[in-house]
Amino acid sequence: MNFIKKLVFDAELPDEKIRQSLICELVNNFNFIEKQTLSKSLLDREIPVLYIGKKEKSILLTGAYHGMEWLTSLVLLKFIHDLSEKINQGNKLYTNLLKKRGLTIVPCVNPDGVEISLKGEEAFEKPGNFSADEYKMLFQKTENLKLWQSNARGVDINHNFNAGWEDLHRREKKMGIIGPGKTRYGGICPESEPETLAITKLCRESNFEYAFAFHSQGEEIYWDYGKKTPVESLKIAKTLAQLSGYKVSSPEGLAVGGGFKDWFISEFSRPGFTIEIGKGKNPLPLSDFNSIYAKIEKMLYFILRYNIYSE
């Protein structure tokens, strides 16, 4: 297969075209992977979702909420590929396990943001309902579009979930964040963005045991949010940390509230986690990919295996 070559050795950044190519290759080569279109972004880009195993009892893995954190989407795609290879090779552990539990993967929640970070203003070939002048005003605030985190409307998806949103919005204003920009603006109200709605709708229609949001960077694992945090969450987080060498942490400042992990915990009282992959300065370079994946590989397989045989 050319999958690994495309992913790493060709050093091609995962823009929409490359990402779609990788997903198509996965689906074409592994007939047990199901692909659907979860929703569309503001600029009409597809937000795909992949299913492996038992849909009715599944774990959710999500990535690329922030534009310049595009490396997270590659981590999830490689994990799907490697797991699928094990199944194709007759690995009984994972073949039997996936009869009991499934994986639901959204590799790229914010495709417009990723495209902006990778391609700048070229990302707006199809400007949708926005005028060129509106885009120009938005981008005047950002000297380097490679540092773009938000969606195409300048809303930070991970500040747009309905978990302590009002308090977060007040804190944003105190920090001088009063409107659209490259990062940290939570929108006019919770779930105002189609990308946010795509994830909340998926969760409300599914029965996810646990949920994970992959971000970068810091090599940290966030696990708690408020009184609805399950007791077992800390135990899981500590095991994930032991397997990866990452640190169990709690977010601070504007990283508290408004995020997917916070919303999942408060909405369902089930374990939700943010995994901050890698270490350095965003956007992490593609050259870091192999070392990052090697460090978290055991953690990814543990996520799939956890607690399944004790039931």
Short mmCIF file of C-alpha atoms in Angstrom, two decimals:
data_model
loop_
_atom_site.label_atom_id
_atom_site.label_comp_id
_atom_site.label_asym_id
_atom_site.label_seq_id
_atom_site.Cartn_x
_atom_site.Cartn_y
_atom_site.Cartn_z
CA MET A 1 0.00 0.00 0.00
CA ASN A 2 1.08 3.60 -0.56
CA PHE A 3 -0.57 4.82 2.63
CA ILE A 4 2.53 5.18 4.78
CA LYS A 5 4.49 6.65 1.89
CA LYS A 6 1.83 9.31 1.41
CA LEU A 7 1.55 9.94 5.11
CA VAL A 8 5.19 10.37 6.02
CA PHE A 9 7.81 9.91 3.35
CA ASP A 10 6.36 12.22 0.71
CA ALA A 11 6.28 15.00 3.32
CA GLU A 12 2.95 16.21 2.00
CA LEU A 13 1.00 18.36 4.41
CA PRO A 14 -2.54 17.08 5.07
CA ASP A 15 -4.61 19.60 3.18
CA GLU A 16 -8.10 18.63 2.05
CA LYS A 17 -6.90 16.84 -1.09
CA ILE A 18 -4.28 14.72 0.71
CA ARG A 19 -6.63 13.94 3.59
CA GLN A 20 -9.38 12.79 1.25
CA SER A 21 -6.88 10.64 -0.63
CA LEU A 22 -5.75 8.95 2.59
CA ILE A 23 -9.34 8.31 3.69
CA CYS A 24 -10.31 6.91 0.28
CA GLU A 25 -7.34 4.57 0.41
CA LEU A 26 -8.37 3.33 3.85
CA VAL A 27 -11.96 2.68 2.78
CA ASN A 28 -10.93 1.02 -0.50
CA ASN A 29 -8.41 -1.31 1.11
CA PHE A 30 -10.34 -2.29 4.23
CA ASN A 31 -13.94 -3.23 3.52
CA PHE A 32 -14.87 -3.18 7.22
CA ILE A 33 -14.28 0.60 7.45
CA GLU A 34 -17.46 2.58 6.86
CA LYS A 35 -17.25 6.22 5.82
CA GLN A 36 -20.05 8.76 6.04
CA THR A 37 -20.25 12.51 5.68
CA LEU A 38 -20.97 13.86 9.13
CA SER A 39 -21.63 17.40 7.96
CA LYS A 40 -20.18 20.25 5.91
CA SER A 41 -18.05 23.15 7.09
CA LEU A 42 -18.84 26.83 6.57
CA LEU A 43 -17.00 26.69 3.24
CA ASP A 44 -18.78 23.49 2.22
CA ARG A 45 -15.89 21.15 2.95
CA GLU A 46 -16.77 17.62 3.97
CA ILE A 47 -16.40 16.57 7.60
CA PRO A 48 -16.02 12.79 7.24
CA VAL A 49 -16.61 10.23 9.98
CA LEU A 50 -15.18 6.69 9.92
CA TYR A 51 -16.62 3.66 11.69
CA ILE A 52 -14.88 0.42 12.64
CA GLY A 53 -16.50 -2.34 14.68
CA LYS A 54 -19.69 -2.20 16.70
CA LYS A 55 -21.48 1.13 16.21
CA GLU A 56 -23.89 0.61 19.09
CA LYS A 57 -21.06 0.49 21.64
CA SER A 58 -18.37 2.83 20.45
CA ILE A 59 -15.56 5.17 21.50
CA LEU A 60 -15.24 8.57 19.81
CA LEU A 61 -11.87 9.89 18.63
CA THR A 62 -11.71 13.39 17.16
CA GLY A 63 -8.94 15.64 15.86
CA ALA A 64 -8.04 18.95 14.23
CA TYR A 65 -10.41 21.23 16.11
CA HIS A 66 -7.78 23.91 15.57
CA GLY A 67 -6.42 24.77 12.13
CA MET A 68 -2.72 24.70 12.89
CA GLU A 69 -3.06 21.45 14.88
CA TRP A 70 -3.45 19.47 11.65
CA LEU A 71 -0.93 16.84 12.78
CA THR A 72 -3.65 15.34 15.01
CA SER A 73 -5.64 14.26 11.95
CA LEU A 74 -2.65 12.27 10.68
CA VAL A 75 -2.24 10.54 14.04
CA LEU A 76 -5.83 9.30 13.88
CA LEU A 77 -5.57 8.20 10.24
CA LYS A 78 -2.39 6.24 10.91
CA PHE A 79 -3.99 4.57 13.93
CA ILE A 80 -6.96 3.48 11.81
CA HIS A 81 -4.57 2.16 9.15
CA ASP A 82 -2.39 0.21 11.58
CA LEU A 83 -5.35 -1.25 13.44
CA SER A 84 -6.93 -2.29 10.14
CA GLU A 85 -3.71 -3.97 9.06
CA LYS A 86 -3.73 -6.01 12.28
CA ILE A 87 -7.31 -7.12 11.56
CA ASN A 88 -6.43 -8.03 7.96
CA GLN A 89 -3.50 -10.09 9.21
CA GLY A 90 -5.84 -12.13 11.41
CA ASN A 91 -5.05 -10.62 14.80
CA LYS A 92 -7.67 -12.36 16.94
CA LEU A 93 -7.42 -9.91 19.85
CA TYR A 94 -8.62 -6.93 17.81
CA THR A 95 -10.89 -8.91 15.53
CA ASN A 96 -12.80 -10.27 18.55
CA LEU A 97 -12.63 -6.97 20.42
CA LEU A 98 -14.23 -5.06 17.56
CA LYS A 99 -17.19 -7.43 17.72
CA LYS A 100 -17.82 -6.05 21.20
CA ARG A 101 -16.82 -2.41 20.75
CA GLY A 102 -16.36 0.04 17.91
CA LEU A 103 -14.41 3.13 17.04
CA THR A 104 -15.97 6.27 15.61
CA ILE A 105 -13.32 8.63 14.24
CA VAL A 106 -13.65 12.22 13.04
CA PRO A 107 -10.09 12.97 11.86
CA CYS A 108 -10.69 16.63 11.03
CA VAL A 109 -13.43 18.58 12.80
CA ASN A 110 -12.33 21.92 11.35
CA PRO A 111 -11.35 21.42 7.67
CA ASP A 112 -11.59 25.12 6.80
CA GLY A 113 -9.25 26.06 9.64
CA VAL A 114 -6.72 23.44 8.57
CA GLU A 115 -6.85 24.69 4.99
CA ILE A 116 -6.34 28.30 6.13
CA SER A 117 -3.35 27.30 8.24
CA LEU A 118 -1.78 25.33 5.39
CA LYS A 119 -2.70 27.49 2.38
CA GLY A 120 -3.63 30.94 3.66
CA GLU A 121 -6.12 32.90 1.59
CA GLU A 122 -6.11 30.19 -1.08
CA ALA A 123 -8.42 28.31 1.28
CA PHE A 124 -11.24 30.63 0.22
CA GLU A 125 -11.67 29.53 -3.36
CA LYS A 126 -15.31 28.92 -2.49
CA PRO A 127 -16.22 31.78 -0.15
CA GLY A 128 -19.77 30.56 0.52
CA ASN A 129 -21.92 33.26 2.10
CA PHE A 130 -19.00 35.56 2.95
CA SER A 131 -17.76 38.44 0.86
CA ALA A 132 -14.12 39.03 -0.04
CA ASP A 133 -14.20 42.23 2.03
CA GLU A 134 -15.34 40.32 5.12
CA TYR A 135 -12.45 37.90 4.72
CA LYS A 136 -10.00 40.73 4.23
CA MET A 137 -11.13 42.41 7.45
CA LEU A 138 -10.86 39.12 9.32
CA PHE A 139 -7.35 38.37 8.10
CA GLN A 140 -6.00 41.85 8.72
CA LYS A 141 -5.90 40.85 12.38
CA THR A 142 -3.56 37.92 11.68
CA GLU A 143 0.00 38.49 10.55
CA ASN A 144 0.74 34.79 10.00
CA LEU A 145 -2.12 32.59 8.80
CA LYS A 146 -0.10 29.46 9.58
CA LEU A 147 -1.08 30.21 13.19
CA TRP A 148 -4.80 30.12 12.37
CA GLN A 149 -6.84 28.13 14.91
CA SER A 150 -10.44 29.13 14.25
CA ASN A 151 -12.94 28.17 11.57
CA ALA A 152 -13.64 30.27 8.48
CA ARG A 153 -15.81 32.69 10.47
CA GLY A 154 -13.04 33.35 12.99
CA VAL A 155 -14.70 31.28 15.73
CA ASP A 156 -12.57 28.94 17.82
CA ILE A 157 -14.48 25.63 17.71
CA ASN A 158 -13.05 24.54 21.04
CA HIS A 159 -14.54 27.65 22.68
CA ASN A 160 -17.95 27.12 21.08
CA PHE A 161 -19.35 24.18 23.06
CA ASN A 162 -22.07 24.71 25.66
CA ALA A 163 -20.07 24.02 28.80
CA GLY A 164 -19.48 27.11 30.92
CA TRP A 165 -19.69 29.11 27.69
CA GLU A 166 -21.11 32.29 29.27
CA ASP A 167 -18.35 32.46 31.88
CA LEU A 168 -15.72 31.77 29.24
CA HIS A 169 -17.18 34.49 27.02
CA ARG A 170 -16.87 37.01 29.86
CA ARG A 171 -13.26 35.99 30.41
CA GLU A 172 -12.56 36.32 26.68
CA LYS A 173 -13.83 39.90 26.77
CA LYS A 174 -11.62 40.72 29.75
CA MET A 175 -8.67 39.50 27.69
CA GLY A 176 -9.69 41.80 24.82
CA ILE A 177 -11.13 39.01 22.66
CA ILE A 178 -14.37 40.61 21.50
CA GLY A 179 -14.85 39.31 17.97
CA PRO A 180 -13.72 36.93 15.24
CA GLY A 181 -10.04 36.22 14.91
CA LYS A 182 -7.41 33.51 14.65
CA THR A 183 -8.05 31.99 18.09
CA ARG A 184 -10.03 31.92 21.36
CA TYR A 185 -13.19 33.73 20.22
CA GLY A 186 -16.14 31.52 21.22
CA GLY A 187 -18.76 32.88 18.82
CA ILE A 188 -22.04 34.67 19.39
CA CYS A 189 -23.55 31.73 21.29
CA PRO A 190 -22.80 28.08 22.04
CA GLU A 191 -23.02 25.76 19.02
CA SER A 192 -23.24 28.69 16.63
CA GLU A 193 -20.90 26.95 14.17
CA PRO A 194 -21.72 24.02 11.85
CA GLU A 195 -18.54 22.22 12.87
CA THR A 196 -19.56 22.32 16.55
CA LEU A 197 -23.08 21.21 15.72
CA ALA A 198 -21.75 18.28 13.70
CA ILE A 199 -19.98 16.88 16.77
CA THR A 200 -22.75 17.54 19.30
CA LYS A 201 -25.34 15.99 16.97
CA LEU A 202 -23.16 12.91 16.49
CA CYS A 203 -22.77 12.50 20.25
CA ARG A 204 -26.46 12.97 20.97
CA GLU A 205 -27.41 10.37 18.39
CA SER A 206 -24.79 7.86 19.54
CA ASN A 207 -23.99 6.02 22.74
CA PHE A 208 -20.29 6.72 23.16
CA GLU A 209 -18.66 5.12 26.19
CA TYR A 210 -15.79 7.60 26.18
CA ALA A 211 -14.68 10.49 24.00
CA PHE A 212 -11.27 11.87 23.09
CA ALA A 213 -10.23 15.15 21.50
CA PHE A 214 -6.68 15.29 20.13
CA HIS A 215 -4.92 18.64 20.19
CA SER A 216 -1.30 19.83 20.18
CA GLN A 217 1.00 20.51 21.92
CA GLY A 218 2.35 19.88 25.45
CA GLU A 219 2.27 16.09 26.04
CA GLU A 220 -0.57 16.52 28.51
CA ILE A 221 -3.81 14.70 29.29
CA TYR A 222 -6.84 16.67 30.51
CA TRP A 223 -9.57 14.58 32.09
CA ASP A 224 -11.86 16.60 34.40
CA TYR A 225 -14.60 19.19 34.17
CA GLY A 226 -16.89 20.00 37.07
CA LYS A 227 -18.97 17.78 39.32
CA LYS A 228 -20.09 15.43 36.56
CA THR A 229 -16.58 14.09 35.96
CA PRO A 230 -16.79 10.30 36.47
CA VAL A 231 -14.66 8.84 39.25
CA GLU A 232 -12.93 6.46 36.82
CA SER A 233 -11.68 9.31 34.61
CA LEU A 234 -8.60 9.99 36.71
CA LYS A 235 -7.71 6.29 36.75
CA ILE A 236 -7.92 6.15 32.96
CA ALA A 237 -5.90 9.36 32.58
CA LYS A 238 -3.12 8.02 34.82
CA THR A 239 -2.88 4.83 32.77
CA LEU A 240 -2.78 6.81 29.54
CA ALA A 241 0.02 8.89 31.03
CA GLN A 242 2.01 5.81 32.09
CA LEU A 243 1.75 4.34 28.59
CA SER A 244 2.78 7.53 26.80
CA GLY A 245 5.03 9.41 29.18
CA TYR A 246 2.57 12.29 29.05
CA LYS A 247 1.49 14.26 32.14
CA VAL A 248 -1.95 14.26 33.76
CA SER A 249 -2.96 17.93 33.98
CA SER A 250 -5.82 20.35 34.43
CA PRO A 251 -6.27 23.27 32.03
CA GLU A 252 -6.03 26.88 33.16
CA GLY A 253 -7.30 30.29 32.11
CA LEU A 254 -9.13 30.46 28.79
CA ALA A 255 -8.59 26.73 28.31
CA VAL A 256 -11.28 26.04 30.93
CA GLY A 257 -14.82 25.70 29.58
CA GLY A 258 -16.24 25.89 26.08
CA GLY A 259 -14.34 22.86 24.84
CA PHE A 260 -15.51 19.51 23.52
CA LYS A 261 -14.13 17.50 26.43
CA ASP A 262 -15.89 19.81 28.90
CA TRP A 263 -19.17 19.56 27.03
CA PHE A 264 -19.05 15.77 26.70
CA ILE A 265 -18.48 15.32 30.43
CA SER A 266 -21.18 17.80 31.46
CA GLU A 267 -23.70 16.52 28.90
CA PHE A 268 -23.33 12.77 29.44
CA SER A 269 -21.48 12.32 32.78
CA ARG A 270 -19.09 10.00 30.96
CA PRO A 271 -15.29 10.10 30.66
CA GLY A 272 -13.97 12.66 28.19
CA PHE A 273 -10.34 13.54 27.53
CA THR A 274 -8.17 16.05 25.73
CA ILE A 275 -4.83 14.65 24.57
CA GLU A 276 -2.20 17.29 23.75
CA ILE A 277 0.22 15.49 21.43
CA GLY A 278 3.83 16.43 20.90
CA LYS A 279 5.96 19.16 22.35
CA GLY A 280 7.28 22.36 20.87
CA LYS A 281 5.61 25.21 19.05
CA ASN A 282 2.46 24.95 16.93
CA PRO A 283 2.18 24.10 14.15
CA LEU A 284 4.31 21.09 14.97
CA PRO A 285 6.40 20.05 11.94
CA LEU A 286 5.61 16.93 9.94
CA SER A 287 9.11 15.71 10.81
CA ASP A 288 7.88 15.20 14.41
CA PHE A 289 5.18 12.78 13.29
CA ASN A 290 7.03 9.48 13.68
CA SER A 291 8.34 10.24 17.16
CA ILE A 292 4.95 11.53 18.33
CA TYR A 293 3.12 8.47 17.06
CA ALA A 294 5.66 6.08 18.56
CA LYS A 295 5.19 7.72 21.95
CA ILE A 296 1.38 7.47 22.01
CA GLU A 297 0.84 4.22 20.08
CA LYS A 298 0.36 2.06 23.20
CA MET A 299 -2.03 4.66 24.59
CA LEU A 300 -4.19 4.50 21.45
CA TYR A 301 -4.56 0.73 21.62
CA PHE A 302 -5.31 0.90 25.34
CA ILE A 303 -8.18 3.29 24.60
CA LEU A 304 -9.72 0.58 22.44
CA ARG A 305 -9.11 -2.25 24.93
CA TYR A 306 -9.95 -0.53 28.24
CA ASN A 307 -12.50 -2.31 30.43
CA ILE A 308 -14.02 -4.33 27.60
CA TYR A 309 -13.41 -7.76 29.08
CA SER A 310 -14.42 -6.87 32.64
CA GLU A 311 -18.07 -6.41 31.66
#
